[in-house]
Amino acid sequence: MQRVFEEVASLDARCYEHFFLSEDILMEHAAEGMAGYIRNNFKKDAKIIIVCGSGNNGADGMALGRLLHAAFDVSLLILKKPSSPMALLQQKRAKSVGVKEIEKLERCDVLVDAIVGTGFSGTFSAEIQKMIEQMNAQEAFKIACDVPSGTLFYADVTLTMGALKKRMFLDSAKEFVGEIKVLDLGVSRDIYEKESSWHLLDLQDLKLPHRTKKDSHKGSYGHLALALGEKSGASIMSALSALRFGAGLVTLVGYEALQLPHQLMYSHEVPANTTALALGMGLGAEFSQMELERFLDNSLPLIADADILSSPAILDILKRERVVVTPHAKEFVALLNVTNIAEITVEELQKERFKYAELFCKTYPNVTLLLKGANVIIAQGEKFYINPHGTPALAKGGSGDVLSGLIGALLAQGRIPLEAAINGSLTHAKLALSYKGADFSLTPDDLINEISRLEK
């Protein structure tokens, strides 16, 4: 698990004030980190072009050019006259050792984007946009210095300075950042970084629901009750997922007899020994208000998904003590609206996912939020986590129902909501990553089948 930060300027300032490291020293370490990556991954004499902006991101690129000059065919393409003191100094240093400057993009083996860094918040001129388009069209291996400029450059790897930044984990950025590596800036990350309420999850953080107690029975592993909705397939997939993920008993609760898979139980009422509830998957208009009230007439932990998130009933559900809500972007916009937190569009949400997740958790500090997306946000109170391990293979109907079943199974087995959401999400991602078929062919059944092979 790694820390993630809104900005790192304050972390740089700590280096100046407390560790007596200058801006110049930090920049040299950043450049050496990038140079080390290139030395370790590319043959000597490889042709490298570094496209530089006029500020400190460009200065990083110029310093990189100087460090690589003796062993590689390095050229600097400087888009605008350097304007920051460090850019002026690094250009002078690069020139002094003979690094050449070019005026237009050429074919190369390695292309480095050092146009702008995390401090940039404006818009590009038409000239720079055209340059980035030309850079993207290159067949070279592409490296972003700190962040892909304007989140427009398609990087194979992003070599970021000092610490991870939240903007790298917007859904829109996933297309551009490639692999992310953090470079030290003269002190280790443990010293450079401060505490953060945001963290990036690693697959190694996953804690599976192992059965270590030998003297146990089916009742030892919880009983999940799921509301059997109008689109029954959704709740059946959730139920099968939960059963495969360790829940000792799984019951579908409905008010109309259906033919169900033989391993699932059926009831008109929530069974007395139920330990957790799941509600919303394919719910539609199946449950009347009275039936919904009967289903919720308890204090059991609950996962709420899909249709229930835009229902007025969600306002009472959010008052419960142990709740996980699992909206995708459109559902979260509806949830923000029904709770009077914000009236926004999906497009506005996607630009400010972190902001609205924080607003929701401030309003409902006891509720665990799992906001689905290319990078999943899992949060409760002042604790925020990002799961970046999902794949496009999961973009298929029913995948979310499997996730609900995984989380429901963990709730039924006694995991606290935040822990259930984190481990359910990591499991969901790992199942997709483990699938051996074509990415477009993954189905909910495939995900459920993969559960049994999680450790192989």
Tab-separated table of C-alpha atoms in Angstrom:
chain	number	residue	atom	x	y	z
A	1	MET	CA	0.000	0.000	0.000
A	2	GLN	CA	1.430	3.361	-1.044
A	3	ARG	CA	0.534	6.921	-0.082
A	4	VAL	CA	-1.051	9.225	-2.661
A	5	PHE	CA	-0.975	13.045	-2.513
A	6	GLU	CA	-3.010	15.934	-3.904
A	7	GLU	CA	0.207	17.927	-4.464
A	8	VAL	CA	3.905	17.533	-3.691
A	9	ALA	CA	5.024	21.182	-3.584
A	10	SER	CA	4.652	21.076	0.201
A	11	LEU	CA	6.767	17.913	0.300
A	12	ASP	CA	9.472	19.634	-1.738
A	13	ALA	CA	9.310	22.583	0.670
A	14	ARG	CA	9.972	20.219	3.598
A	15	CYS	CA	13.112	19.048	1.820
A	16	TYR	CA	14.340	22.639	1.521
A	17	GLU	CA	13.482	23.618	5.092
A	18	HIS	CA	14.170	20.475	7.112
A	19	PHE	CA	16.627	18.396	5.095
A	20	PHE	CA	18.674	21.292	3.631
A	21	LEU	CA	18.220	20.037	0.084
A	22	SER	CA	17.983	22.701	-2.610
A	23	GLU	CA	15.667	22.727	-5.620
A	24	ASP	CA	18.746	22.025	-7.718
A	25	ILE	CA	19.622	18.904	-5.699
A	26	LEU	CA	16.088	17.542	-5.970
A	27	MET	CA	16.096	18.118	-9.714
A	28	GLU	CA	19.442	16.374	-10.152
A	29	HIS	CA	18.166	13.340	-8.276
A	30	ALA	CA	15.003	13.298	-10.394
A	31	ALA	CA	17.075	13.421	-13.570
A	32	GLU	CA	19.412	10.695	-12.291
A	33	GLY	CA	16.416	8.488	-11.502
A	34	MET	CA	15.124	8.863	-15.067
A	35	ALA	CA	18.619	8.322	-16.483
A	36	GLY	CA	18.992	5.146	-14.418
A	37	TYR	CA	15.733	3.786	-15.827
A	38	ILE	CA	16.891	4.462	-19.406
A	39	ARG	CA	20.388	3.017	-18.819
A	40	ASN	CA	18.857	-0.170	-17.410
A	41	ASN	CA	16.347	-0.652	-20.220
A	42	PHE	CA	17.967	0.570	-23.444
A	43	LYS	CA	21.171	-0.148	-25.314
A	44	LYS	CA	23.927	2.413	-25.525
A	45	ASP	CA	23.750	4.665	-28.567
A	46	ALA	CA	19.951	4.446	-28.646
A	47	LYS	CA	18.479	7.616	-30.113
A	48	ILE	CA	16.652	9.637	-27.464
A	49	ILE	CA	14.628	12.804	-27.979
A	50	ILE	CA	13.526	14.804	-24.949
A	51	VAL	CA	10.732	17.301	-25.643
A	52	CYS	CA	11.026	20.125	-23.108
A	53	GLY	CA	8.718	22.876	-21.951
A	54	SER	CA	9.841	26.233	-20.598
A	55	GLY	CA	9.394	25.492	-16.881
A	56	ASN	CA	10.798	23.076	-14.342
A	57	ASN	CA	9.448	19.969	-16.054
A	58	GLY	CA	11.443	21.035	-19.085
A	59	ALA	CA	14.416	21.610	-16.791
A	60	ASP	CA	14.140	18.003	-15.593
A	61	GLY	CA	14.306	16.923	-19.235
A	62	MET	CA	17.336	19.096	-19.960
A	63	ALA	CA	19.155	17.676	-16.929
A	64	LEU	CA	18.277	14.167	-18.146
A	65	GLY	CA	19.765	14.973	-21.550
A	66	ARG	CA	23.055	16.052	-19.962
A	67	LEU	CA	23.299	12.858	-17.884
A	68	LEU	CA	22.646	10.592	-20.895
A	69	HIS	CA	24.731	12.539	-23.410
A	70	ALA	CA	27.949	10.487	-23.167
A	71	ALA	CA	26.339	7.087	-23.723
A	72	PHE	CA	23.310	7.828	-25.933
A	73	ASP	CA	22.411	9.835	-29.027
A	74	VAL	CA	20.472	12.543	-27.179
A	75	SER	CA	18.660	15.569	-28.582
A	76	LEU	CA	16.597	18.246	-26.829
A	77	LEU	CA	13.536	19.663	-28.559
A	78	ILE	CA	12.763	22.825	-26.577
A	79	LEU	CA	9.273	24.083	-27.440
A	80	LYS	CA	9.495	27.519	-25.825
A	81	LYS	CA	12.341	29.654	-24.566
A	82	PRO	CA	13.112	28.587	-20.969
A	83	SER	CA	11.419	30.869	-18.447
A	84	SER	CA	12.079	29.397	-14.999
A	85	PRO	CA	15.477	29.946	-13.340
A	86	MET	CA	16.111	26.194	-13.212
A	87	ALA	CA	15.218	25.750	-16.901
A	88	LEU	CA	17.655	28.516	-17.853
A	89	LEU	CA	20.375	26.930	-15.716
A	90	GLN	CA	19.783	23.387	-16.975
A	91	GLN	CA	19.802	24.524	-20.606
A	92	LYS	CA	23.149	26.194	-19.977
A	93	ARG	CA	24.518	23.041	-18.353
A	94	ALA	CA	23.275	20.830	-21.196
A	95	LYS	CA	24.850	23.093	-23.802
A	96	SER	CA	28.150	23.121	-21.928
A	97	VAL	CA	28.608	19.348	-22.369
A	98	GLY	CA	27.482	19.393	-25.987
A	99	VAL	CA	23.880	18.171	-25.860
A	100	LYS	CA	22.381	19.102	-29.216
A	101	GLU	CA	19.110	20.910	-29.713
A	102	ILE	CA	16.774	20.186	-32.620
A	103	GLU	CA	13.840	22.136	-33.992
A	104	LYS	CA	11.482	19.386	-35.102
A	105	LEU	CA	10.577	15.875	-34.058
A	106	GLU	CA	12.581	13.056	-35.624
A	107	ARG	CA	12.417	9.276	-35.549
A	108	CYS	CA	13.890	7.942	-32.318
A	109	ASP	CA	14.074	4.903	-30.045
A	110	VAL	CA	13.016	6.672	-26.851
A	111	LEU	CA	10.795	9.738	-26.635
A	112	VAL	CA	10.579	11.654	-23.353
A	113	ASP	CA	7.729	14.051	-22.590
A	114	ALA	CA	9.054	16.835	-20.338
A	115	ILE	CA	6.662	19.578	-21.418
A	116	VAL	CA	4.721	20.254	-18.202
A	117	GLY	CA	4.446	18.571	-14.791
A	118	THR	CA	1.900	18.315	-12.002
A	119	GLY	CA	1.821	22.081	-11.450
A	120	PHE	CA	0.250	22.749	-14.858
A	121	SER	CA	-3.465	23.574	-14.805
A	122	GLY	CA	-4.001	25.648	-17.941
A	123	THR	CA	-4.679	24.740	-21.564
A	124	PHE	CA	-2.180	24.106	-24.311
A	125	SER	CA	-1.685	26.276	-27.344
A	126	ALA	CA	-2.615	24.764	-30.700
A	127	GLU	CA	1.101	24.441	-31.451
A	128	ILE	CA	1.827	22.329	-28.357
A	129	GLN	CA	-1.291	20.215	-28.883
A	130	LYS	CA	-0.090	19.475	-32.405
A	131	MET	CA	3.347	18.541	-31.063
A	132	ILE	CA	1.826	16.091	-28.560
A	133	GLU	CA	-0.205	14.539	-31.375
A	134	GLN	CA	3.018	14.080	-33.344
A	135	MET	CA	4.709	12.582	-30.283
A	136	ASN	CA	1.848	10.121	-29.814
A	137	ALA	CA	2.204	9.052	-33.455
A	138	GLN	CA	5.860	8.081	-32.920
A	139	GLU	CA	6.662	4.373	-32.670
A	140	ALA	CA	9.290	5.050	-30.007
A	141	PHE	CA	9.126	3.865	-26.391
A	142	LYS	CA	7.439	6.760	-24.623
A	143	ILE	CA	8.382	8.074	-21.170
A	144	ALA	CA	6.486	10.776	-19.273
A	145	CYS	CA	8.565	12.935	-16.936
A	146	ASP	CA	6.523	13.247	-13.702
A	147	VAL	CA	3.102	13.081	-15.444
A	148	PRO	CA	1.953	12.820	-19.076
A	149	SER	CA	1.637	16.438	-20.194
A	150	GLY	CA	-1.935	17.638	-19.927
A	151	THR	CA	-2.978	13.981	-19.651
A	152	LEU	CA	-2.697	13.888	-23.443
A	153	PHE	CA	0.614	12.067	-23.996
A	154	TYR	CA	0.332	8.277	-24.240
A	155	ALA	CA	3.203	7.080	-22.068
A	156	ASP	CA	4.491	3.532	-21.811
A	157	VAL	CA	5.900	4.464	-18.428
A	158	THR	CA	5.523	7.504	-16.189
A	159	LEU	CA	8.563	8.283	-14.030
A	160	THR	CA	7.082	10.463	-11.335
A	161	MET	CA	9.005	12.548	-8.828
A	162	GLY	CA	9.044	11.861	-5.101
A	163	ALA	CA	5.523	10.484	-4.559
A	164	LEU	CA	2.325	9.363	-6.248
A	165	LYS	CA	-0.156	12.081	-7.232
A	166	LYS	CA	-3.941	11.703	-7.204
A	167	ARG	CA	-4.410	13.124	-10.690
A	168	MET	CA	-2.565	10.072	-12.073
A	169	PHE	CA	-5.480	7.947	-10.907
A	170	LEU	CA	-8.390	9.775	-12.481
A	171	ASP	CA	-10.222	7.395	-14.784
A	172	SER	CA	-9.294	9.565	-17.766
A	173	ALA	CA	-5.584	9.298	-16.898
A	174	LYS	CA	-5.472	5.504	-16.975
A	175	GLU	CA	-5.264	5.575	-20.756
A	176	PHE	CA	-2.144	7.726	-20.646
A	177	VAL	CA	0.094	6.995	-17.656
A	178	GLY	CA	1.219	3.463	-18.512
A	179	GLU	CA	3.331	1.845	-15.808
A	180	ILE	CA	4.064	4.247	-12.942
A	181	LYS	CA	7.426	4.336	-11.155
A	182	VAL	CA	8.296	6.721	-8.315
A	183	LEU	CA	11.777	8.267	-8.220
A	184	ASP	CA	13.558	9.345	-5.026
A	185	LEU	CA	14.630	12.991	-4.789
A	186	GLY	CA	17.645	12.792	-2.528
A	187	VAL	CA	15.848	11.197	0.419
A	188	SER	CA	13.881	7.969	0.565
A	189	ARG	CA	10.131	8.068	0.067
A	190	ASP	CA	9.590	7.233	3.740
A	191	ILE	CA	11.304	10.503	4.640
A	192	TYR	CA	10.063	12.609	1.717
A	193	GLU	CA	6.405	11.692	2.207
A	194	LYS	CA	4.115	12.769	5.034
A	195	GLU	CA	0.991	10.997	6.199
A	196	SER	CA	-1.845	10.999	3.704
A	197	SER	CA	-5.505	10.056	3.942
A	198	TRP	CA	-5.264	8.583	0.423
A	199	HIS	CA	-3.529	5.292	-0.382
A	200	LEU	CA	-2.937	3.147	-3.456
A	201	LEU	CA	-3.769	-0.519	-3.016
A	202	ASP	CA	-1.392	-3.257	-4.150
A	203	LEU	CA	-2.604	-6.735	-5.043
A	204	GLN	CA	-0.423	-7.967	-2.181
A	205	ASP	CA	-2.792	-6.178	0.222
A	206	LEU	CA	-5.475	-8.785	-0.510
A	207	LYS	CA	-6.534	-10.891	2.489
A	208	LEU	CA	-8.571	-13.906	1.412
A	209	PRO	CA	-11.207	-15.495	3.698
A	210	HIS	CA	-9.171	-18.557	4.614
A	211	ARG	CA	-10.741	-21.169	6.862
A	212	THR	CA	-8.201	-21.739	9.614
A	213	LYS	CA	-10.531	-23.039	12.318
A	214	LYS	CA	-10.753	-26.828	12.112
A	215	ASP	CA	-13.735	-27.200	14.433
A	216	SER	CA	-16.282	-25.380	12.271
A	217	HIS	CA	-19.445	-25.899	10.241
A	218	LYS	CA	-21.434	-24.005	7.603
A	219	GLY	CA	-22.867	-21.681	10.231
A	220	SER	CA	-19.335	-20.651	11.194
A	221	TYR	CA	-18.935	-18.784	7.916
A	222	GLY	CA	-21.992	-16.590	7.910
A	223	HIS	CA	-25.311	-16.459	6.116
A	224	LEU	CA	-25.884	-13.908	3.346
A	225	ALA	CA	-29.445	-13.000	2.381
A	226	LEU	CA	-29.921	-11.307	-0.988
A	227	ALA	CA	-33.029	-9.579	-2.268
A	228	LEU	CA	-34.229	-11.436	-5.369
A	229	GLY	CA	-35.283	-8.652	-7.696
A	230	GLU	CA	-37.154	-8.215	-10.944
A	231	LYS	CA	-34.042	-9.081	-12.995
A	232	SER	CA	-33.355	-12.248	-11.064
A	233	GLY	CA	-30.181	-13.121	-12.951
A	234	ALA	CA	-28.287	-10.275	-11.274
A	235	SER	CA	-29.008	-11.396	-7.717
A	236	ILE	CA	-28.421	-15.050	-8.643
A	237	MET	CA	-24.947	-14.181	-9.953
A	238	SER	CA	-24.240	-12.277	-6.739
A	239	ALA	CA	-25.437	-15.232	-4.693
A	240	LEU	CA	-23.264	-17.736	-6.581
A	241	SER	CA	-20.277	-15.401	-6.214
A	242	ALA	CA	-20.859	-15.139	-2.466
A	243	LEU	CA	-21.168	-18.888	-2.032
A	244	ARG	CA	-17.931	-19.491	-3.958
A	245	PHE	CA	-16.154	-16.809	-1.892
A	246	GLY	CA	-16.707	-18.525	1.408
A	247	ALA	CA	-20.152	-17.645	2.732
A	248	GLY	CA	-21.421	-20.710	4.589
A	249	LEU	CA	-25.041	-20.166	3.585
A	250	VAL	CA	-26.659	-18.024	0.884
A	251	THR	CA	-30.394	-17.375	0.646
A	252	LEU	CA	-32.310	-15.456	-2.000
A	253	VAL	CA	-35.250	-13.627	-0.453
A	254	GLY	CA	-38.221	-13.038	-2.738
A	255	TYR	CA	-41.977	-13.133	-2.951
A	256	GLU	CA	-42.430	-15.209	-6.073
A	257	ALA	CA	-41.285	-18.814	-6.536
A	258	LEU	CA	-38.524	-19.251	-9.115
A	259	GLN	CA	-36.389	-22.087	-10.396
A	260	LEU	CA	-32.992	-21.432	-8.767
A	261	PRO	CA	-29.596	-23.142	-8.882
A	262	HIS	CA	-29.742	-26.093	-6.493
A	263	GLN	CA	-26.958	-24.787	-4.226
A	264	LEU	CA	-28.900	-21.622	-3.362
A	265	MET	CA	-31.657	-21.426	-0.779
A	266	TYR	CA	-34.901	-19.473	-1.153
A	267	SER	CA	-37.140	-17.814	1.419
A	268	HIS	CA	-39.991	-15.306	1.644
A	269	GLU	CA	-38.340	-13.755	4.717
A	270	VAL	CA	-34.839	-12.907	5.858
A	271	PRO	CA	-33.712	-16.081	7.705
A	272	ALA	CA	-33.245	-15.725	11.458
A	273	ASN	CA	-29.563	-16.700	11.332
A	274	THR	CA	-28.664	-14.200	8.594
A	275	THR	CA	-25.390	-12.316	9.226
A	276	ALA	CA	-25.427	-9.862	6.280
A	277	LEU	CA	-27.719	-8.519	3.562
A	278	ALA	CA	-27.275	-7.634	-0.114
A	279	LEU	CA	-29.792	-5.412	-1.863
A	280	GLY	CA	-30.241	-3.730	-5.219
A	281	MET	CA	-28.785	-6.067	-7.845
A	282	GLY	CA	-31.482	-6.308	-10.527
A	283	LEU	CA	-34.044	-5.109	-7.970
A	284	GLY	CA	-36.236	-3.190	-10.408
A	285	ALA	CA	-39.794	-2.787	-9.152
A	286	GLU	CA	-40.069	-6.288	-7.706
A	287	PHE	CA	-40.158	-5.300	-4.016
A	288	SER	CA	-43.079	-3.300	-2.677
A	289	GLN	CA	-42.428	-0.653	-0.044
A	290	MET	CA	-43.767	-3.010	2.634
A	291	GLU	CA	-41.573	-5.891	1.454
A	292	LEU	CA	-38.538	-3.650	1.368
A	293	GLU	CA	-39.238	-2.503	4.907
A	294	ARG	CA	-39.499	-6.123	6.038
A	295	PHE	CA	-36.203	-6.972	4.364
A	296	LEU	CA	-34.494	-4.053	6.133
A	297	ASP	CA	-36.158	-4.464	9.529
A	298	ASN	CA	-32.904	-5.403	11.277
A	299	SER	CA	-29.460	-3.956	12.004
A	300	LEU	CA	-27.440	-6.393	9.885
A	301	PRO	CA	-24.484	-5.230	7.778
A	302	LEU	CA	-25.608	-4.480	4.243
A	303	ILE	CA	-24.229	-3.974	0.753
A	304	ALA	CA	-26.432	-1.683	-1.360
A	305	ASP	CA	-25.931	-1.651	-5.127
A	306	ALA	CA	-27.549	-0.710	-8.414
A	307	ASP	CA	-31.277	0.172	-8.386
A	308	ILE	CA	-31.573	0.855	-4.665
A	309	LEU	CA	-28.999	3.674	-4.890
A	310	SER	CA	-31.409	6.021	-6.666
A	311	SER	CA	-34.413	5.049	-4.559
A	312	PRO	CA	-35.708	7.277	-1.729
A	313	ALA	CA	-35.175	4.222	0.513
A	314	ILE	CA	-31.430	4.819	0.288
A	315	LEU	CA	-31.755	7.743	2.715
A	316	ASP	CA	-32.786	5.367	5.504
A	317	ILE	CA	-30.216	2.778	4.449
A	318	LEU	CA	-27.433	5.360	4.773
A	319	LYS	CA	-28.383	5.815	8.438
A	320	ARG	CA	-27.467	2.210	9.236
A	321	GLU	CA	-24.183	1.573	11.022
A	322	ARG	CA	-22.618	-1.032	8.696
A	323	VAL	CA	-23.292	-0.223	5.057
A	324	VAL	CA	-21.311	-0.525	1.831
A	325	VAL	CA	-22.626	1.317	-1.258
A	326	THR	CA	-21.163	0.368	-4.638
A	327	PRO	CA	-22.244	2.853	-7.334
A	328	HIS	CA	-20.808	3.289	-10.796
A	329	ALA	CA	-20.475	6.882	-12.022
A	330	LYS	CA	-24.082	7.334	-13.175
A	331	GLU	CA	-25.440	5.781	-9.976
A	332	PHE	CA	-23.158	7.939	-7.839
A	333	VAL	CA	-24.424	11.090	-9.557
A	334	ALA	CA	-27.971	9.949	-8.727
A	335	LEU	CA	-26.913	9.197	-5.148
A	336	LEU	CA	-25.346	12.638	-4.741
A	337	ASN	CA	-28.570	14.149	-6.034
A	338	VAL	CA	-30.970	12.169	-3.804
A	339	THR	CA	-28.836	12.988	-0.743
A	340	ASN	CA	-28.695	16.706	-1.703
A	341	ILE	CA	-24.886	16.649	-1.697
A	342	ALA	CA	-24.538	17.884	-5.280
A	343	GLU	CA	-26.354	18.135	-8.593
A	344	ILE	CA	-23.728	17.347	-11.206
A	345	THR	CA	-23.334	15.474	-14.478
A	346	VAL	CA	-21.355	12.293	-14.984
A	347	GLU	CA	-18.785	14.344	-16.891
A	348	GLU	CA	-18.357	16.702	-13.943
A	349	LEU	CA	-17.993	13.770	-11.576
A	350	GLN	CA	-15.304	12.125	-13.676
A	351	LYS	CA	-13.195	15.290	-13.586
A	352	GLU	CA	-13.511	15.527	-9.779
A	353	ARG	CA	-13.978	11.955	-8.550
A	354	PHE	CA	-11.786	12.468	-5.496
A	355	LYS	CA	-13.559	15.658	-4.483
A	356	TYR	CA	-17.051	14.130	-4.597
A	357	ALA	CA	-15.939	10.951	-2.855
A	358	GLU	CA	-14.614	13.134	-0.032
A	359	LEU	CA	-17.850	15.148	0.073
A	360	PHE	CA	-19.942	12.003	0.318
A	361	CYS	CA	-17.779	10.561	3.102
A	362	LYS	CA	-17.890	13.836	5.013
A	363	THR	CA	-21.704	13.742	4.852
A	364	TYR	CA	-21.959	10.028	5.682
A	365	PRO	CA	-18.799	9.203	7.673
A	366	ASN	CA	-20.084	5.793	8.782
A	367	VAL	CA	-20.876	4.562	5.263
A	368	THR	CA	-18.293	2.753	3.156
A	369	LEU	CA	-18.256	3.971	-0.447
A	370	LEU	CA	-16.961	1.895	-3.354
A	371	LEU	CA	-17.056	4.098	-6.451
A	372	LYS	CA	-16.590	1.898	-9.502
A	373	GLY	CA	-14.510	2.970	-12.462
A	374	ALA	CA	-11.229	2.382	-14.260
A	375	ASN	CA	-9.616	3.200	-10.914
A	376	VAL	CA	-11.916	2.184	-8.072
A	377	ILE	CA	-12.229	4.512	-5.057
A	378	ILE	CA	-12.961	2.848	-1.717
A	379	ALA	CA	-13.538	5.172	1.219
A	380	GLN	CA	-14.998	5.527	4.676
A	381	GLY	CA	-14.755	8.543	6.950
A	382	GLU	CA	-11.286	10.033	6.402
A	383	LYS	CA	-9.746	6.890	4.913
A	384	PHE	CA	-9.489	6.729	1.124
A	385	TYR	CA	-8.070	3.982	-1.084
A	386	ILE	CA	-7.567	3.605	-4.843
A	387	ASN	CA	-7.633	0.211	-6.542
A	388	PRO	CA	-5.900	0.695	-9.925
A	389	HIS	CA	-5.826	-2.973	-10.911
A	390	GLY	CA	-9.095	-3.293	-12.817
A	391	THR	CA	-9.068	-4.080	-16.529
A	392	PRO	CA	-11.378	-3.322	-19.483
A	393	ALA	CA	-12.322	-7.016	-19.399
A	394	LEU	CA	-14.609	-6.167	-16.463
A	395	ALA	CA	-16.672	-3.777	-18.602
A	396	LYS	CA	-19.508	-6.231	-19.087
A	397	GLY	CA	-22.957	-6.663	-17.593
A	398	GLY	CA	-22.917	-8.789	-14.479
A	399	SER	CA	-19.358	-8.006	-13.398
A	400	GLY	CA	-20.670	-5.632	-10.742
A	401	ASP	CA	-23.092	-8.264	-9.478
A	402	VAL	CA	-20.168	-10.619	-8.894
A	403	LEU	CA	-18.392	-7.844	-6.970
A	404	SER	CA	-21.462	-7.353	-4.780
A	405	GLY	CA	-21.461	-11.052	-3.993
A	406	LEU	CA	-17.778	-10.975	-3.021
A	407	ILE	CA	-18.327	-8.064	-0.652
A	408	GLY	CA	-21.530	-9.585	0.724
A	409	ALA	CA	-19.711	-12.847	1.441
A	410	LEU	CA	-17.031	-11.018	3.419
A	411	LEU	CA	-19.636	-9.038	5.377
A	412	ALA	CA	-21.442	-12.289	6.182
A	413	GLN	CA	-18.172	-13.784	7.424
A	414	GLY	CA	-17.661	-10.900	9.838
A	415	ARG	CA	-15.385	-8.504	7.987
A	416	ILE	CA	-15.984	-4.828	8.769
A	417	PRO	CA	-17.455	-2.898	5.799
A	418	LEU	CA	-14.286	-1.042	4.772
A	419	GLU	CA	-12.228	-4.225	4.916
A	420	ALA	CA	-14.899	-6.139	2.999
A	421	ALA	CA	-15.002	-3.481	0.263
A	422	ILE	CA	-11.206	-3.330	-0.097
A	423	ASN	CA	-10.750	-7.097	-0.259
A	424	GLY	CA	-13.792	-7.625	-2.460
A	425	SER	CA	-12.498	-5.044	-4.928
A	426	LEU	CA	-8.957	-6.453	-4.980
A	427	THR	CA	-10.344	-9.970	-5.464
A	428	HIS	CA	-12.561	-8.758	-8.323
A	429	ALA	CA	-9.545	-7.221	-10.076
A	430	LYS	CA	-7.373	-10.273	-9.481
A	431	LEU	CA	-10.024	-12.577	-10.932
A	432	ALA	CA	-10.054	-10.576	-14.167
A	433	LEU	CA	-6.253	-10.426	-14.318
A	434	SER	CA	-6.058	-14.207	-13.827
A	435	TYR	CA	-8.476	-15.000	-16.644
A	436	LYS	CA	-6.643	-16.716	-19.529
A	437	GLY	CA	-9.139	-16.054	-22.302
A	438	ALA	CA	-9.478	-13.040	-24.597
A	439	ASP	CA	-10.213	-9.839	-22.685
A	440	PHE	CA	-13.491	-9.333	-24.570
A	441	SER	CA	-14.733	-12.808	-23.691
A	442	LEU	CA	-14.779	-12.564	-19.878
A	443	THR	CA	-18.224	-13.294	-18.410
A	444	PRO	CA	-19.566	-13.221	-14.842
A	445	ASP	CA	-19.478	-17.030	-14.848
A	446	ASP	CA	-15.767	-16.880	-15.697
A	447	LEU	CA	-15.159	-14.560	-12.750
A	448	ILE	CA	-17.026	-16.873	-10.392
A	449	ASN	CA	-15.096	-19.892	-11.688
A	450	GLU	CA	-11.789	-18.077	-11.193
A	451	ILE	CA	-12.487	-17.667	-7.466
A	452	SER	CA	-11.492	-21.288	-6.836
A	453	ARG	CA	-8.095	-20.661	-8.466
A	454	LEU	CA	-7.181	-17.482	-6.626
A	455	GLU	CA	-4.087	-18.978	-5.015
A	456	LYS	CA	-2.826	-21.145	-7.876
